[in-house]
Coordinates of C-alpha atoms and ligand atoms in Angstrom, one line a residue:
X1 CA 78.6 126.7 90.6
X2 CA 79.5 127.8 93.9
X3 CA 78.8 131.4 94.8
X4 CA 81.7 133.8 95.3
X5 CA 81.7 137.2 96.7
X6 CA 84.8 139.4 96.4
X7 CA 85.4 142.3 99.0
X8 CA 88.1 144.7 98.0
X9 CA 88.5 148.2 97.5
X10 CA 87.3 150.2 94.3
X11 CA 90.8 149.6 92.6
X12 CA 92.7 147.0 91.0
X13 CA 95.2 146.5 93.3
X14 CA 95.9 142.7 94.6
X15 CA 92.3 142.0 94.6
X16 CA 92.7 142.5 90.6
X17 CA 94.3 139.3 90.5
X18 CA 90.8 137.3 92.2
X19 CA 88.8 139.1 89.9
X20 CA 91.1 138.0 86.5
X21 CA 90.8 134.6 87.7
X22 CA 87.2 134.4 88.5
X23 CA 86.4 136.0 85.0
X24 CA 89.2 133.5 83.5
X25 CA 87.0 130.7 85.0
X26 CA 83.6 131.9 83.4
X27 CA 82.6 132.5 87.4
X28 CA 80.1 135.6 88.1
X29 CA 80.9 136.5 91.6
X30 CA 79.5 140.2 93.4
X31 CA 82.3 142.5 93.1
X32 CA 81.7 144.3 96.4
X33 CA 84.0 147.8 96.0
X34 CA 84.5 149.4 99.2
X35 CA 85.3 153.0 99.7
X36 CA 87.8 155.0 101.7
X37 CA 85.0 156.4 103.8
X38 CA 83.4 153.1 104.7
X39 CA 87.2 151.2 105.7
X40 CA 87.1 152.0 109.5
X41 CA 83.2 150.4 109.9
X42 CA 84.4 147.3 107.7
X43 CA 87.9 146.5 109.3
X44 CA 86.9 145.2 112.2
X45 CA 84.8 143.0 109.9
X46 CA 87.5 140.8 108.3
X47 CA 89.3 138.2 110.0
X48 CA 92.7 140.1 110.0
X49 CA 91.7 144.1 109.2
X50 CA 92.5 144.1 105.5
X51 CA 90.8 143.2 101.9
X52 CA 90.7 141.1 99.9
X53 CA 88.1 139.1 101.6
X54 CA 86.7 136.2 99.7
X55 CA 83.4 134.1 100.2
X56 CA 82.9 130.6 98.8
X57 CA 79.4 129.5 99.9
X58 CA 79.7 131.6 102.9
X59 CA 82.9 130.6 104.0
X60 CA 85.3 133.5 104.1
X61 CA 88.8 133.2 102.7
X62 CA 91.5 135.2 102.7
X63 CA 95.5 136.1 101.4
X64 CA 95.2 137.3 98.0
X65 CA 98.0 134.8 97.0
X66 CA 96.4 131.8 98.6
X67 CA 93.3 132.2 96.8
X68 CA 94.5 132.8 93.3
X69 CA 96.1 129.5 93.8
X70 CA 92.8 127.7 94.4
X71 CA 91.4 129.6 91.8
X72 CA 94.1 128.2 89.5
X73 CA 93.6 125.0 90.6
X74 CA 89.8 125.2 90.0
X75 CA 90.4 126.4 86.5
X76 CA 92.8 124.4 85.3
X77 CA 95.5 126.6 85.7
X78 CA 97.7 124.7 88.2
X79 CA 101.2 122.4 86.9
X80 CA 101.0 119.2 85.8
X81 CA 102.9 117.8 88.7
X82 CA 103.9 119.0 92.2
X83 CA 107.1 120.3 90.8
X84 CA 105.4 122.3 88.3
X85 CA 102.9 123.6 91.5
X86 CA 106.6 124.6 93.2
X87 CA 107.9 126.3 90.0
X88 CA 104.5 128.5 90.1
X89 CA 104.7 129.0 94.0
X90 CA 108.0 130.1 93.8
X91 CA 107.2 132.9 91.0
X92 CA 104.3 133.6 92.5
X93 CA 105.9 134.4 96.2
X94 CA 108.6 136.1 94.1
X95 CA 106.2 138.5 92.1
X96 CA 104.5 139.4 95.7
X97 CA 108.5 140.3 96.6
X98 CA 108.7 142.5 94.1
X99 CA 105.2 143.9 94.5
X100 CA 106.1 144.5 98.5
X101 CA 109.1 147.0 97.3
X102 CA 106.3 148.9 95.1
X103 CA 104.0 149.0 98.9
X104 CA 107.2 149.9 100.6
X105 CA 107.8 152.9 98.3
X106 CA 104.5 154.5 98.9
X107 CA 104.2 153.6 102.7
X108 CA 108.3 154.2 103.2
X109 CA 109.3 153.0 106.8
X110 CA 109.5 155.7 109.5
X111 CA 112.2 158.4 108.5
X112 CA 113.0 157.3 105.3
X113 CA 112.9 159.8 102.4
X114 CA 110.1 159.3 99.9
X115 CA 111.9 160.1 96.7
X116 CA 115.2 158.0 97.6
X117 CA 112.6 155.0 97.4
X118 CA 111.3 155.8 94.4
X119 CA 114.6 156.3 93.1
X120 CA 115.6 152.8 93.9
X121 CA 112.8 151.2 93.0
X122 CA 113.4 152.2 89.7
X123 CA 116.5 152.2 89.2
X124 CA 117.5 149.0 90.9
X125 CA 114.4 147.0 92.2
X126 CA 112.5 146.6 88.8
X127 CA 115.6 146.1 86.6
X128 CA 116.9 143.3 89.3
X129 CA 113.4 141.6 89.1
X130 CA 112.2 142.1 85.3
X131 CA 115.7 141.4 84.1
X132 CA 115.2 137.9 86.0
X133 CA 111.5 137.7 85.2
X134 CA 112.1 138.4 81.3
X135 CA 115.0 135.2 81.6
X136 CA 112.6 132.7 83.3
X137 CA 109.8 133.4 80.8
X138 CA 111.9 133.5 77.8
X139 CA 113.2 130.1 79.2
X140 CA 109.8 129.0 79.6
X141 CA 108.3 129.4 76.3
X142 CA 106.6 133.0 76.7
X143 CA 105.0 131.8 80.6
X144 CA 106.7 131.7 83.9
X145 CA 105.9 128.2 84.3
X146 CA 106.0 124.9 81.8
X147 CA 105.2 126.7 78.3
X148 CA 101.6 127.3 78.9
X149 CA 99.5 129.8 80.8
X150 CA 99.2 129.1 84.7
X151 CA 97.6 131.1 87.5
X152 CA 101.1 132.8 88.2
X153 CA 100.7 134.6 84.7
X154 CA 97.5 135.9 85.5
X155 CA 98.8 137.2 88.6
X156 CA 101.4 138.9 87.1
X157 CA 99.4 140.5 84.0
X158 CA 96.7 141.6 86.6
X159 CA 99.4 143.4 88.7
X160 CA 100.5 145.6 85.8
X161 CA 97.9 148.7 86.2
X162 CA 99.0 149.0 89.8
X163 CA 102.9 148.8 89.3
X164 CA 102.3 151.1 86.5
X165 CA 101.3 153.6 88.6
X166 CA 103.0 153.7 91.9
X167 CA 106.3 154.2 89.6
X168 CA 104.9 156.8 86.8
X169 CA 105.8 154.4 84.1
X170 CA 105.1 151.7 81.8
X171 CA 107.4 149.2 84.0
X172 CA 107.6 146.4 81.1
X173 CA 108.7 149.0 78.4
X174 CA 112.1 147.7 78.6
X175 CA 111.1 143.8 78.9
X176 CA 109.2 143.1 75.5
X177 CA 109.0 139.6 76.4
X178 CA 106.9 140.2 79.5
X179 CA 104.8 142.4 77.5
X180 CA 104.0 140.0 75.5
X181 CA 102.6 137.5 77.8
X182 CA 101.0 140.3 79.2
X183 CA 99.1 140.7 75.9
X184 CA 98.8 137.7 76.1
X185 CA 96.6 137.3 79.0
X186 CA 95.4 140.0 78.0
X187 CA 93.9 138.9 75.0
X188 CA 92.2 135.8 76.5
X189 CA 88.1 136.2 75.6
X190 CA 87.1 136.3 79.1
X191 CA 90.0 139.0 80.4
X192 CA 89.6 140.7 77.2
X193 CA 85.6 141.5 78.1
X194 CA 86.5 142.2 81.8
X195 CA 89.1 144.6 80.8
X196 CA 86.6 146.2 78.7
X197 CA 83.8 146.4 81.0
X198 CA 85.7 146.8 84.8
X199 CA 84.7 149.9 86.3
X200 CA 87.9 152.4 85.5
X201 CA 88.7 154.1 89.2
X202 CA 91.7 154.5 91.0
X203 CA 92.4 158.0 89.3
X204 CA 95.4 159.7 90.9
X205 CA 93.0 161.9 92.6
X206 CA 91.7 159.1 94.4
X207 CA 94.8 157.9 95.3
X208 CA 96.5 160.9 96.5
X209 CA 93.2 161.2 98.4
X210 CA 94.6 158.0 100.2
X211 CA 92.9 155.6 99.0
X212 CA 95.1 153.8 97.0
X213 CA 98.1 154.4 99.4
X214 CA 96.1 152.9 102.0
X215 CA 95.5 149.6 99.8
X216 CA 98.8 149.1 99.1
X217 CA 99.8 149.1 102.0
X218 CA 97.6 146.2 102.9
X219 CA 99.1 143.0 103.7
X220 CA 96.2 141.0 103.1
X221 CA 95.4 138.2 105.7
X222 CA 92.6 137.1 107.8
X223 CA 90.5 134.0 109.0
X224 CA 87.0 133.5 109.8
X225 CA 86.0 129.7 108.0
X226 CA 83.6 127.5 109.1
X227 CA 85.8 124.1 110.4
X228 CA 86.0 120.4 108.9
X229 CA 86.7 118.6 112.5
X230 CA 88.8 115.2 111.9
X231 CA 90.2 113.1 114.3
X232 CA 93.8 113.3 115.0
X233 CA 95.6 110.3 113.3
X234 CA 99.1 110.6 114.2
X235 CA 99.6 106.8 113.3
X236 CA 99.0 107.5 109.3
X237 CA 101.6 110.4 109.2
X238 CA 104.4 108.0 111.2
X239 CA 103.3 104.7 109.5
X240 CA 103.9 107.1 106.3
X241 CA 107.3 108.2 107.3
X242 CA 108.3 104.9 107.2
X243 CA 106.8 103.6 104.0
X244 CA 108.6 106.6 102.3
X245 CA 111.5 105.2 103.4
X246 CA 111.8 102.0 101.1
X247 CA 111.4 105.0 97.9
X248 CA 114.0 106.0 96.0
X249 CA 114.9 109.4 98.0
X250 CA 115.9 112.2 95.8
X251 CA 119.1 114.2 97.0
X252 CA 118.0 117.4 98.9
X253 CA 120.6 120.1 99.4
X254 CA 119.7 123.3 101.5
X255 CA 121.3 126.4 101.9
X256 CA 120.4 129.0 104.3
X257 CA 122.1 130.7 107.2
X258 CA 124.1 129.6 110.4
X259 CA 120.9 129.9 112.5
X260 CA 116.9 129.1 112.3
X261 CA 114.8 131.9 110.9
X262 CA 112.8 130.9 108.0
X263 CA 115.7 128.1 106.6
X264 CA 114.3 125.8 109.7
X265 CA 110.5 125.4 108.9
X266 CA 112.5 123.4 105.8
X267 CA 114.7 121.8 107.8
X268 CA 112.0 120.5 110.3
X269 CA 109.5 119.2 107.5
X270 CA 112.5 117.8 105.6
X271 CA 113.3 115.6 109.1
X272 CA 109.7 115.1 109.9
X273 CA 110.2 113.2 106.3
X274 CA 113.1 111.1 107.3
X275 CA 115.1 112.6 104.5
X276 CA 118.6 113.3 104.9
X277 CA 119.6 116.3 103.5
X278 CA 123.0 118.6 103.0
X279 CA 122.5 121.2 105.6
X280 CA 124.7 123.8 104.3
X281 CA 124.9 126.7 106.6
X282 CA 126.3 130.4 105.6
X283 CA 127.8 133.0 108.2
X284 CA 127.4 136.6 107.8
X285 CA 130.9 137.3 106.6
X286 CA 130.5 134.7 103.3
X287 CA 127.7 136.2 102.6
X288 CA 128.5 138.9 100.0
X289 CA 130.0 136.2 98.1
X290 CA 127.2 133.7 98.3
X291 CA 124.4 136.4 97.6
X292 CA 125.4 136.8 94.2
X293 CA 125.0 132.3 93.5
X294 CA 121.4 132.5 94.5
X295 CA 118.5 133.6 92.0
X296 CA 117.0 136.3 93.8
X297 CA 119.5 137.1 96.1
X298 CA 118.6 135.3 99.1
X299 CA 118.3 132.8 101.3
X300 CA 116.8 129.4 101.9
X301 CA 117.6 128.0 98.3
X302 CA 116.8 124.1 98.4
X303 CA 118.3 122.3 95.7
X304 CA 116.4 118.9 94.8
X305 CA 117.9 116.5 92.5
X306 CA 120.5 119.4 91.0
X307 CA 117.5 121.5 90.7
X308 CA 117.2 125.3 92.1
X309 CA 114.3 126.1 94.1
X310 CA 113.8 128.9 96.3
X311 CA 111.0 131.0 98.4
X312 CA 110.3 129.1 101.6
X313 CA 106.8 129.0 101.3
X314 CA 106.4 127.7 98.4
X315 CA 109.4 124.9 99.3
X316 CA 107.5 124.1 102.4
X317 CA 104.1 123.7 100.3
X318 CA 105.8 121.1 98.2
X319 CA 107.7 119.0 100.7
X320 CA 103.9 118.7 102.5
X321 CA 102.9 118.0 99.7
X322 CA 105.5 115.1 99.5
X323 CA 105.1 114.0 103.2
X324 CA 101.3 114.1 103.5
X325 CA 100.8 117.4 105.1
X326 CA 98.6 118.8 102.7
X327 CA 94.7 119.3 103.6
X328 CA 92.7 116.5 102.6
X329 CA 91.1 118.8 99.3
X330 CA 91.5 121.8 98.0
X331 CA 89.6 124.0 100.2
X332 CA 91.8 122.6 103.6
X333 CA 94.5 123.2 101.3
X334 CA 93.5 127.1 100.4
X335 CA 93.0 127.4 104.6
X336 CA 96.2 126.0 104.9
X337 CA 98.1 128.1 102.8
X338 CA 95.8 131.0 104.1
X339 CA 97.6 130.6 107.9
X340 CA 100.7 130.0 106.5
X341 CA 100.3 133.3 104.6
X342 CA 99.2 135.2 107.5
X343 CA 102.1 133.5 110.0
X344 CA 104.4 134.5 107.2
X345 CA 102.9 138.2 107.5
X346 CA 103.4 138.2 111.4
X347 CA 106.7 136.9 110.9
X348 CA 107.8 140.0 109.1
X349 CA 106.7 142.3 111.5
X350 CA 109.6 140.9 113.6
X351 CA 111.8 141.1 110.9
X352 CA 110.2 144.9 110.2
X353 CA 111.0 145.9 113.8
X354 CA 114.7 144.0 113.5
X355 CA 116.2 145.9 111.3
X356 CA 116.0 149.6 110.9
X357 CA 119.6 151.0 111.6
X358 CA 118.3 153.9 113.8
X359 CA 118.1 152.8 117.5
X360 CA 115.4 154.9 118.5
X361 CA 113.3 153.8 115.2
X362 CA 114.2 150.6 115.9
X363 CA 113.1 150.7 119.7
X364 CA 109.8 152.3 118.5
X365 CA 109.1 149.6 115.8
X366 CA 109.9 146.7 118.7
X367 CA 107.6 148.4 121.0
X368 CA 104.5 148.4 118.9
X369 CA 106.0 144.7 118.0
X370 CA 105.6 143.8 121.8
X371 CA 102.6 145.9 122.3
X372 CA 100.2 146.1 118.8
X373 CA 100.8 143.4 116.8
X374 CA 101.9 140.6 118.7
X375 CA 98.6 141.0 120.7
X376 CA 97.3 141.2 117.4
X377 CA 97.9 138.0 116.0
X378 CA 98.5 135.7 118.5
X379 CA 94.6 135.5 120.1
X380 CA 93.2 134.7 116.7
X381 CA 96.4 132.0 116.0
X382 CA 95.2 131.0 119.8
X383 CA 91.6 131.2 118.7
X384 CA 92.2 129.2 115.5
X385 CA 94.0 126.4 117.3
X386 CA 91.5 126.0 119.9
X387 CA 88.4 125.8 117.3
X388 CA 90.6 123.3 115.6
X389 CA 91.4 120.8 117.8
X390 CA 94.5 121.6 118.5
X391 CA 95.9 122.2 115.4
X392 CA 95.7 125.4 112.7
X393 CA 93.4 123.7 110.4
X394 CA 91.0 120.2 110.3
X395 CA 92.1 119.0 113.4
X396 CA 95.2 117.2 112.7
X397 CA 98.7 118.1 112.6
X398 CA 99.5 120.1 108.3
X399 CA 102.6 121.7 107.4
X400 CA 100.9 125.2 108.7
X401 CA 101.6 123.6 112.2
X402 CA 105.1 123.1 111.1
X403 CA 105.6 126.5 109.7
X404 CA 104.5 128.0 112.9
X405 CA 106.3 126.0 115.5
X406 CA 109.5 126.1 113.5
X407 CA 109.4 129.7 113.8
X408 CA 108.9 130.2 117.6
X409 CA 113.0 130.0 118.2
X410 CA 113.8 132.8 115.9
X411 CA 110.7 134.6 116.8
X412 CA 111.2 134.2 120.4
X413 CA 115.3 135.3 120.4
X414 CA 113.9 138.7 118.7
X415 CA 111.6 139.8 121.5
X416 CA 114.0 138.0 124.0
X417 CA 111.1 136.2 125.5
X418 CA 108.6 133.6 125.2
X419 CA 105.6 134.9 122.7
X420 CA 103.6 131.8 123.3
X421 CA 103.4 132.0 127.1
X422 CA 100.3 133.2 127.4
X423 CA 98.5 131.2 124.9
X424 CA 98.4 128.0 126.2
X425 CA 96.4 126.4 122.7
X426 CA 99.4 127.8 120.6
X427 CA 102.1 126.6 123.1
X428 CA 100.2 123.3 123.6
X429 CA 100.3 122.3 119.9
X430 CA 104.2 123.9 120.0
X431 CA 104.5 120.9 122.2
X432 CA 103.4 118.0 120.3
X433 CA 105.2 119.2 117.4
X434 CA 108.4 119.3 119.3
X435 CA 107.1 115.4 121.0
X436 CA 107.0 114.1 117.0
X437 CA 110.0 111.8 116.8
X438 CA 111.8 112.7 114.1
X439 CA 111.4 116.7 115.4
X440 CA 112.6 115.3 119.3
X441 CA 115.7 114.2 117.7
X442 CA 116.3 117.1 115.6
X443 CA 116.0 119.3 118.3
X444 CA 118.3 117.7 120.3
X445 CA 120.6 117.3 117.7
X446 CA 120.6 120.9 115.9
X447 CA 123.6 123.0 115.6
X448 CA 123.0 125.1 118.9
X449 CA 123.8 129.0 118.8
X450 CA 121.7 129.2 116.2
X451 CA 119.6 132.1 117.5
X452 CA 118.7 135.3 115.2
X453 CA 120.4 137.5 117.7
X454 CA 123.8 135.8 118.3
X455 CA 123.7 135.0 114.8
X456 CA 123.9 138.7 113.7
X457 CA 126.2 139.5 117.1
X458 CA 128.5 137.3 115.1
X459 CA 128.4 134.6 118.0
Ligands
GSH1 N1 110.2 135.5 100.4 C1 111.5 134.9 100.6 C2 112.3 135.8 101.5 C3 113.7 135.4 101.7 C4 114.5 136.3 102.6 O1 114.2 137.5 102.7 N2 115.6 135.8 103.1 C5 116.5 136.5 104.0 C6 117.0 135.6 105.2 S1 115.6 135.2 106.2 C7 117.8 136.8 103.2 O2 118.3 136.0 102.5 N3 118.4 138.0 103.5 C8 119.7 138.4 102.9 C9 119.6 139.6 102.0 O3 118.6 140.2 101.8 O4 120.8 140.0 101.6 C10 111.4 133.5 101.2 O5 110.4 133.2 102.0 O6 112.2 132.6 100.9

């Protein structure tokens, strides 16, 4: 058995969700509980300033999400297939959505009223998402996924405390079919004990005290592995590309907006695998009227064979998975997903400082963009690279690299400048993404005045 050790706060929180699956799997593991007094000293610690922080042998892991799916795949709680893994993925990213407007609600943006948050988490958030949630697993044979427990269950059930409380309320009293799986899990022998014996904290003393508030608000990240070096093989990926093509191909059909943001990570790994697809492309103005046709709302939705998917992650995940992108087992694959989670988290930072509809909020949020986190991230993405060989993770190009350089565009039209230029590692690997044929030829055959900005300018 390998030896884990779980860092988190002394609450349940996302780190609940590790500890579910580690007592699922009949694991021990030290349950390290960190106080609100000890934080500052242990930030710096972590490989991106926030818990949970797992260690496998030594090797420290990171994203809550990324982890509970190795976990799930370690316990036999994965899908059957990789469709199955997409179904999961997708819930899973979905539940962290919904979890996201619970953070949001406690930590409210600048300016924004407390109790108008709360009010609309209740009374439109959790309906839109449980109503949706209650469908799929009714659908599904009482679980999200297939008619059997999987990891995503677990995460869900383990979320329930913490939900709970940031709104007041029992938030599955109106959804008896998500209560029941939540028994359900519940009820398993191994849960059942932990429930029992977990040390009860998190009082709402402690978490007025800040504790709590300060957990919730923690987009959990980080880095800090020990590296599987591999020589780069470009060959095997192109000689693959090829051989794909003599398969039948199934029909791909994507729909995401007139412009790059997170639509073209899809669009790039969907080319890199010589599929044609329907590249269906929405303007602002439709899109009141297409909102409303997609099943949470928003956008990139890829259809395969007639079948709905959505949550870009978890689409680009599977089409790696398809196109050989993947790590070469499962612990590549859980630092994989673990830079792709953390991307994703610098990603919304952008989107964070984008949007607020007061100028001066807005100006402020972009500043601390341009000069906090941007200086943040991008040294330990440079740092990453470099101890990588030139790519994110084992030293050849994985659908991480793809996530990232797909990004730069929209990422780059928000600031209005370059954010790579001074890291030559992460502008370096840019470049041989952009020198992979298939990728040449897309970027120089893209719809153009596609940028974030223009986009919203209505250009
Ligand atoms: N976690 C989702 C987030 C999707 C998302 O927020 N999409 C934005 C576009 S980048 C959207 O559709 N916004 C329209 C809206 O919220 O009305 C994913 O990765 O697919």
């Amino acid at each position: 058995m390998p030896h884990y050790k779980l860092s988190y706060f002394g609450t349940v929180g996302i780190g609940e969700s590790i500890r579910f699956l580690l007592k699922y799997g009949g694991q021990d593991f030290e349950d390290i509980r960190n106080g609100i007094e000890e934080w500052p000293k242990i930030k710096p610690t972590t490989p991106y300033g926030v818990l949970p922080v797992l260690e496998i042998d030594g090797e420290v892991h990171h994203q809550s999400l990324a982890i509970c799916r190795y976990l799930g795949r370690e316990f036999n709680l994965a899908g059957k297939d990789s469709l199955e893994n997409l179904r999961i993925d997708t819930m899973a990213d979905t539940i962290n959505d919904y979890r996201l407007v619970f953070t949001q609600t406690i930590w409210p943006p600048n300016g924004e009223d407390k109790s108008k948050k709360l009010e609309s988490l209740i009374n439109e958030h959790i309906p839109y998402y449980l109503t949706k949630f209650a469908e799929q697993v009714k659908k599904n044979g009482g679980y999200f996924v297939g008619g059997k427990v999987t990891w995503v269950d677990v995460y869900f059930a383990s979320l329930k405390p913490y939900l709970d409380f940031v709104a007041g309320f029992d938030t599955l009293k109106d959804y008896p079919i998500l209560k029941e799986l939540t028994e359900k899990i519940y009820a398993i022998p191994n849960i059942k004990k932990w429930i029992e014996e977990r040390p009860t904290r998190c009082s709402l003393r402690e978490y007025l005290a800040g504790l709590c508030a300060t957990i919730t608000m923690l987009i959990i990240t980080g880095n800090g592995f020990k590296y599987d070096l591999q020589p780069i093989n470009s060959n095997i990926r192109y000689s693959f590309v090829e051989h794909r093509e003599e398969e039948k191909m199934p029909h791909y059909k994507l729909r995401y907006f007139a412009t790059t943001g997170i639509g073209e990570s899809i669009r790039f790994l969907l080319k890199y695998g010589g599929q044609d697809f329907e590249d269906v492309r929405y303007d602002l103005h439709d899109w009141p009227k297409i909102k409303p046709t997609t099943p949470y709302g928003v956008l990139p939705v890829l259809e395969i064979d007639g079948e709905v998917h959505h949550q870009s992650l978890a689409i680009c995940r599977y089409l790696a998975k398809e196109f050989k992108l993947t790590g070469k087992d499962s612990l590549e694959d859980l630092r994989i997903d673990t830079i792709a989670d953390t991307i994703n988290d610098y990603r919304i930072v952008f989107i964070r400082a984008m949007f607020p509809p007061d100028a001066a909020d807005r100006a402020q949020k972009m500043e601390s963009l341009v000069s906090e986190h941007m200086p943040y991230y991008l040294p330990k993405f440079e740092e990453q690279v470099k101890k990588n060989g030139g790519y994110f993770v084992g030293g050849k190009v994985t659908w991480a690299d793809f996530y990232f350089v797909a990004l730069k565009s929209y990422l780059d039209s928000i600031v209005e400048f370059d954010t790579l230029k001074d890291y030559p590692a992460l502008k370096e690997l840019t470049e041989k993404v952009y020198a992979i044929p298939s990728i040449k030829k897309w970027l120089s055959e893209r719809p153009t005045g596609c940028c974030v900005k223009d986009f919203f300018a209505g250009k």
